[in-house]
Amino acid sequence: MRSGADFTQTVRRGHRIGTRTLVLHSVVDEGTAGPEGQQGPLVGFLVSKAVGTAVVRNRVKRRLRHLVAQRLDGTPPVARVVVRALPAAATDPDRVPDDLGYAWSRIARQWQPGYQPAGSRHGRRTPQPPDGEDAC
């Protein structure tokens, strides 16, 4: 994922799962065609200056890239994922693999057919007024 529009669309429209060290945003775009020659899911990383100096930020990004690469096998090719590192990713690097595993398993649920997020209004009936009363 390279364009700012891809990042913005994924962060704004996607599902979000947060942990102490990172936040994952994911969206599945079935209807849109990816870039020419795209062979797999698009993954982007956001590591702000709040995480640390340039050296620290790049170290966090390298770790995240390595950890995400291990999880791409089960990811559908139409998925877009943004991994946002929080400052705790630099101060507690031993926790990052566990947090990423937890968040990735939660976000992967949306890639299953028929997924409905908890608390979604899909499939709920609209409340009916009591007998004898008009709806208007």
mmCIF file of C-alpha atoms in Angstrom:
data_model
loop_
_atom_site.group_PDB
_atom_site.id
_atom_site.type_symbol
_atom_site.label_atom_id
_atom_site.label_comp_id
_atom_site.label_asym_id
_atom_site.label_seq_id
_atom_site.Cartn_x
_atom_site.Cartn_y
_atom_site.Cartn_z
ATOM 1 C CA MET A 1 0.000 0.000 0.000
ATOM 2 C CA ARG A 2 1.611 3.235 -1.089
ATOM 3 C CA SER A 3 -0.912 5.997 -1.718
ATOM 4 C CA GLY A 4 -2.327 8.177 1.004
ATOM 5 C CA ALA A 5 -5.806 7.558 -0.391
ATOM 6 C CA ASP A 6 -5.450 3.805 0.240
ATOM 7 C CA PHE A 7 -4.396 4.435 3.829
ATOM 8 C CA THR A 8 -7.195 6.956 4.414
ATOM 9 C CA GLN A 9 -9.867 4.723 2.917
ATOM 10 C CA THR A 10 -8.745 1.703 4.933
ATOM 11 C CA VAL A 11 -8.525 3.598 8.216
ATOM 12 C CA ARG A 12 -11.864 5.376 7.778
ATOM 13 C CA ARG A 13 -13.944 2.541 6.309
ATOM 14 C CA GLY A 14 -12.262 -0.470 7.843
ATOM 15 C CA HIS A 15 -12.824 -2.482 10.975
ATOM 16 C CA ARG A 16 -10.542 -1.542 13.840
ATOM 17 C CA ILE A 17 -8.990 -3.704 16.537
ATOM 18 C CA GLY A 18 -6.740 -2.054 19.102
ATOM 19 C CA THR A 19 -4.234 -3.444 21.558
ATOM 20 C CA ARG A 20 -1.724 -1.823 23.876
ATOM 21 C CA THR A 21 1.024 -1.669 21.249
ATOM 22 C CA LEU A 22 -0.801 -1.363 17.921
ATOM 23 C CA VAL A 23 -4.074 -0.807 16.083
ATOM 24 C CA LEU A 24 -5.129 -2.820 13.028
ATOM 25 C CA HIS A 25 -7.516 -1.426 10.421
ATOM 26 C CA SER A 26 -8.841 -3.743 7.725
ATOM 27 C CA VAL A 27 -11.269 -3.533 4.845
ATOM 28 C CA VAL A 28 -12.183 -6.081 2.175
ATOM 29 C CA ASP A 29 -12.809 -4.500 -1.226
ATOM 30 C CA GLU A 30 -14.503 -7.222 -3.265
ATOM 31 C CA GLY A 31 -15.830 -4.831 -5.901
ATOM 32 C CA THR A 32 -12.709 -2.819 -6.629
ATOM 33 C CA ALA A 33 -9.845 -4.010 -8.731
ATOM 34 C CA GLY A 34 -6.405 -3.612 -7.241
ATOM 35 C CA PRO A 35 -3.363 -2.214 -8.990
ATOM 36 C CA GLU A 36 -2.275 -3.957 -12.171
ATOM 37 C CA GLY A 37 -0.488 -7.178 -11.308
ATOM 38 C CA GLN A 38 -1.509 -7.217 -7.634
ATOM 39 C CA GLN A 39 -0.936 -10.753 -6.380
ATOM 40 C CA GLY A 40 -1.983 -10.490 -2.762
ATOM 41 C CA PRO A 41 -3.366 -8.350 0.028
ATOM 42 C CA LEU A 42 -2.195 -4.779 0.532
ATOM 43 C CA VAL A 43 -0.571 -4.013 3.884
ATOM 44 C CA GLY A 44 0.628 -0.622 5.085
ATOM 45 C CA PHE A 45 2.351 0.551 8.241
ATOM 46 C CA LEU A 46 1.891 3.804 10.158
ATOM 47 C CA VAL A 47 4.564 4.617 12.705
ATOM 48 C CA SER A 48 4.348 8.217 13.904
ATOM 49 C CA LYS A 49 7.034 10.366 15.486
ATOM 50 C CA ALA A 50 5.371 9.734 18.848
ATOM 51 C CA VAL A 51 6.881 6.234 18.711
ATOM 52 C CA GLY A 52 10.436 7.566 18.816
ATOM 53 C CA THR A 53 13.370 8.727 16.749
ATOM 54 C CA ALA A 54 13.841 7.688 13.125
ATOM 55 C CA VAL A 55 16.031 4.762 14.172
ATOM 56 C CA VAL A 56 13.405 3.497 16.624
ATOM 57 C CA ARG A 57 10.550 3.968 14.131
ATOM 58 C CA ASN A 58 12.402 2.037 11.438
ATOM 59 C CA ARG A 59 13.211 -0.762 13.880
ATOM 60 C CA VAL A 60 9.513 -1.023 14.808
ATOM 61 C CA LYS A 61 8.525 -1.084 11.109
ATOM 62 C CA ARG A 62 11.038 -3.846 10.327
ATOM 63 C CA ARG A 63 9.711 -5.974 13.188
ATOM 64 C CA LEU A 64 6.119 -5.412 12.120
ATOM 65 C CA ARG A 65 6.888 -6.263 8.478
ATOM 66 C CA HIS A 66 8.507 -9.512 9.567
ATOM 67 C CA LEU A 67 5.602 -10.459 11.846
ATOM 68 C CA VAL A 68 2.933 -9.570 9.272
ATOM 69 C CA ALA A 69 4.711 -11.504 6.497
ATOM 70 C CA GLN A 70 4.232 -14.675 8.554
ATOM 71 C CA ARG A 71 0.458 -14.115 8.631
ATOM 72 C CA LEU A 72 -0.245 -13.286 4.985
ATOM 73 C CA ASP A 73 -0.933 -16.868 3.847
ATOM 74 C CA GLY A 74 -4.547 -16.925 5.028
ATOM 75 C CA THR A 75 -5.303 -13.355 4.000
ATOM 76 C CA PRO A 76 -7.589 -12.916 0.972
ATOM 77 C CA PRO A 77 -6.052 -11.030 -1.967
ATOM 78 C CA VAL A 78 -8.764 -8.340 -1.801
ATOM 79 C CA ALA A 79 -7.943 -7.377 1.801
ATOM 80 C CA ARG A 80 -6.302 -4.113 2.799
ATOM 81 C CA VAL A 81 -4.698 -3.891 6.227
ATOM 82 C CA VAL A 82 -3.122 -0.898 7.958
ATOM 83 C CA VAL A 83 -0.981 -1.570 11.034
ATOM 84 C CA ARG A 84 -0.604 1.527 13.225
ATOM 85 C CA ALA A 85 2.159 1.256 15.824
ATOM 86 C CA LEU A 86 1.583 2.960 19.159
ATOM 87 C CA PRO A 87 4.419 4.309 21.354
ATOM 88 C CA ALA A 88 4.273 1.156 23.493
ATOM 89 C CA ALA A 89 5.494 -0.840 20.464
ATOM 90 C CA ALA A 90 8.930 0.712 20.961
ATOM 91 C CA THR A 91 9.004 0.551 24.755
ATOM 92 C CA ASP A 92 7.641 -3.004 25.056
ATOM 93 C CA PRO A 93 8.781 -4.863 21.891
ATOM 94 C CA ASP A 94 8.343 -8.316 23.456
ATOM 95 C CA ARG A 95 4.605 -7.740 23.637
ATOM 96 C CA VAL A 96 4.198 -6.806 19.942
ATOM 97 C CA PRO A 97 4.074 -10.389 18.525
ATOM 98 C CA ASP A 98 1.326 -11.410 20.963
ATOM 99 C CA ASP A 99 -0.658 -8.228 20.360
ATOM 100 C CA LEU A 100 -0.353 -8.602 16.595
ATOM 101 C CA GLY A 101 -1.424 -12.249 16.767
ATOM 102 C CA TYR A 102 -4.474 -11.365 18.839
ATOM 103 C CA ALA A 103 -5.470 -8.401 16.656
ATOM 104 C CA TRP A 104 -4.841 -10.307 13.409
ATOM 105 C CA SER A 105 -7.039 -13.219 14.521
ATOM 106 C CA ARG A 106 -9.823 -10.805 15.465
ATOM 107 C CA ILE A 107 -9.596 -8.809 12.241
ATOM 108 C CA ALA A 108 -9.444 -12.023 10.160
ATOM 109 C CA ARG A 109 -13.003 -12.814 11.234
ATOM 110 C CA GLN A 110 -14.311 -10.209 8.806
ATOM 111 C CA TRP A 111 -12.698 -12.118 5.936
ATOM 112 C CA GLN A 112 -15.032 -15.068 6.555
ATOM 113 C CA PRO A 113 -18.191 -15.349 4.408
ATOM 114 C CA GLY A 114 -21.329 -14.164 6.173
ATOM 115 C CA TYR A 115 -19.466 -12.152 8.799
ATOM 116 C CA GLN A 116 -21.532 -9.675 10.819
ATOM 117 C CA PRO A 117 -19.805 -7.583 13.465
ATOM 118 C CA ALA A 118 -21.101 -7.806 17.004
ATOM 119 C CA GLY A 119 -23.707 -5.168 17.643
ATOM 120 C CA SER A 120 -24.408 -4.603 13.965
ATOM 121 C CA ARG A 121 -27.910 -3.618 13.002
ATOM 122 C CA HIS A 122 -28.032 -6.049 10.103
ATOM 123 C CA GLY A 123 -30.757 -8.610 10.520
ATOM 124 C CA ARG A 124 -32.531 -6.826 13.375
ATOM 125 C CA ARG A 125 -36.185 -6.077 13.168
ATOM 126 C CA THR A 126 -37.417 -2.536 13.530
ATOM 127 C CA PRO A 127 -39.438 -2.005 16.699
ATOM 128 C CA GLN A 128 -43.181 -2.231 16.183
ATOM 129 C CA PRO A 129 -45.548 0.115 18.028
ATOM 130 C CA PRO A 130 -47.850 -1.532 20.581
ATOM 131 C CA ASP A 131 -51.219 -2.739 19.280
ATOM 132 C CA GLY A 132 -53.754 0.002 18.655
ATOM 133 C CA GLU A 133 -51.250 2.832 18.174
ATOM 134 C CA ASP A 134 -50.274 4.463 14.902
ATOM 135 C CA ALA A 135 -46.671 4.511 13.824
ATOM 136 C CA CYS A 136 -46.882 8.207 12.856
#
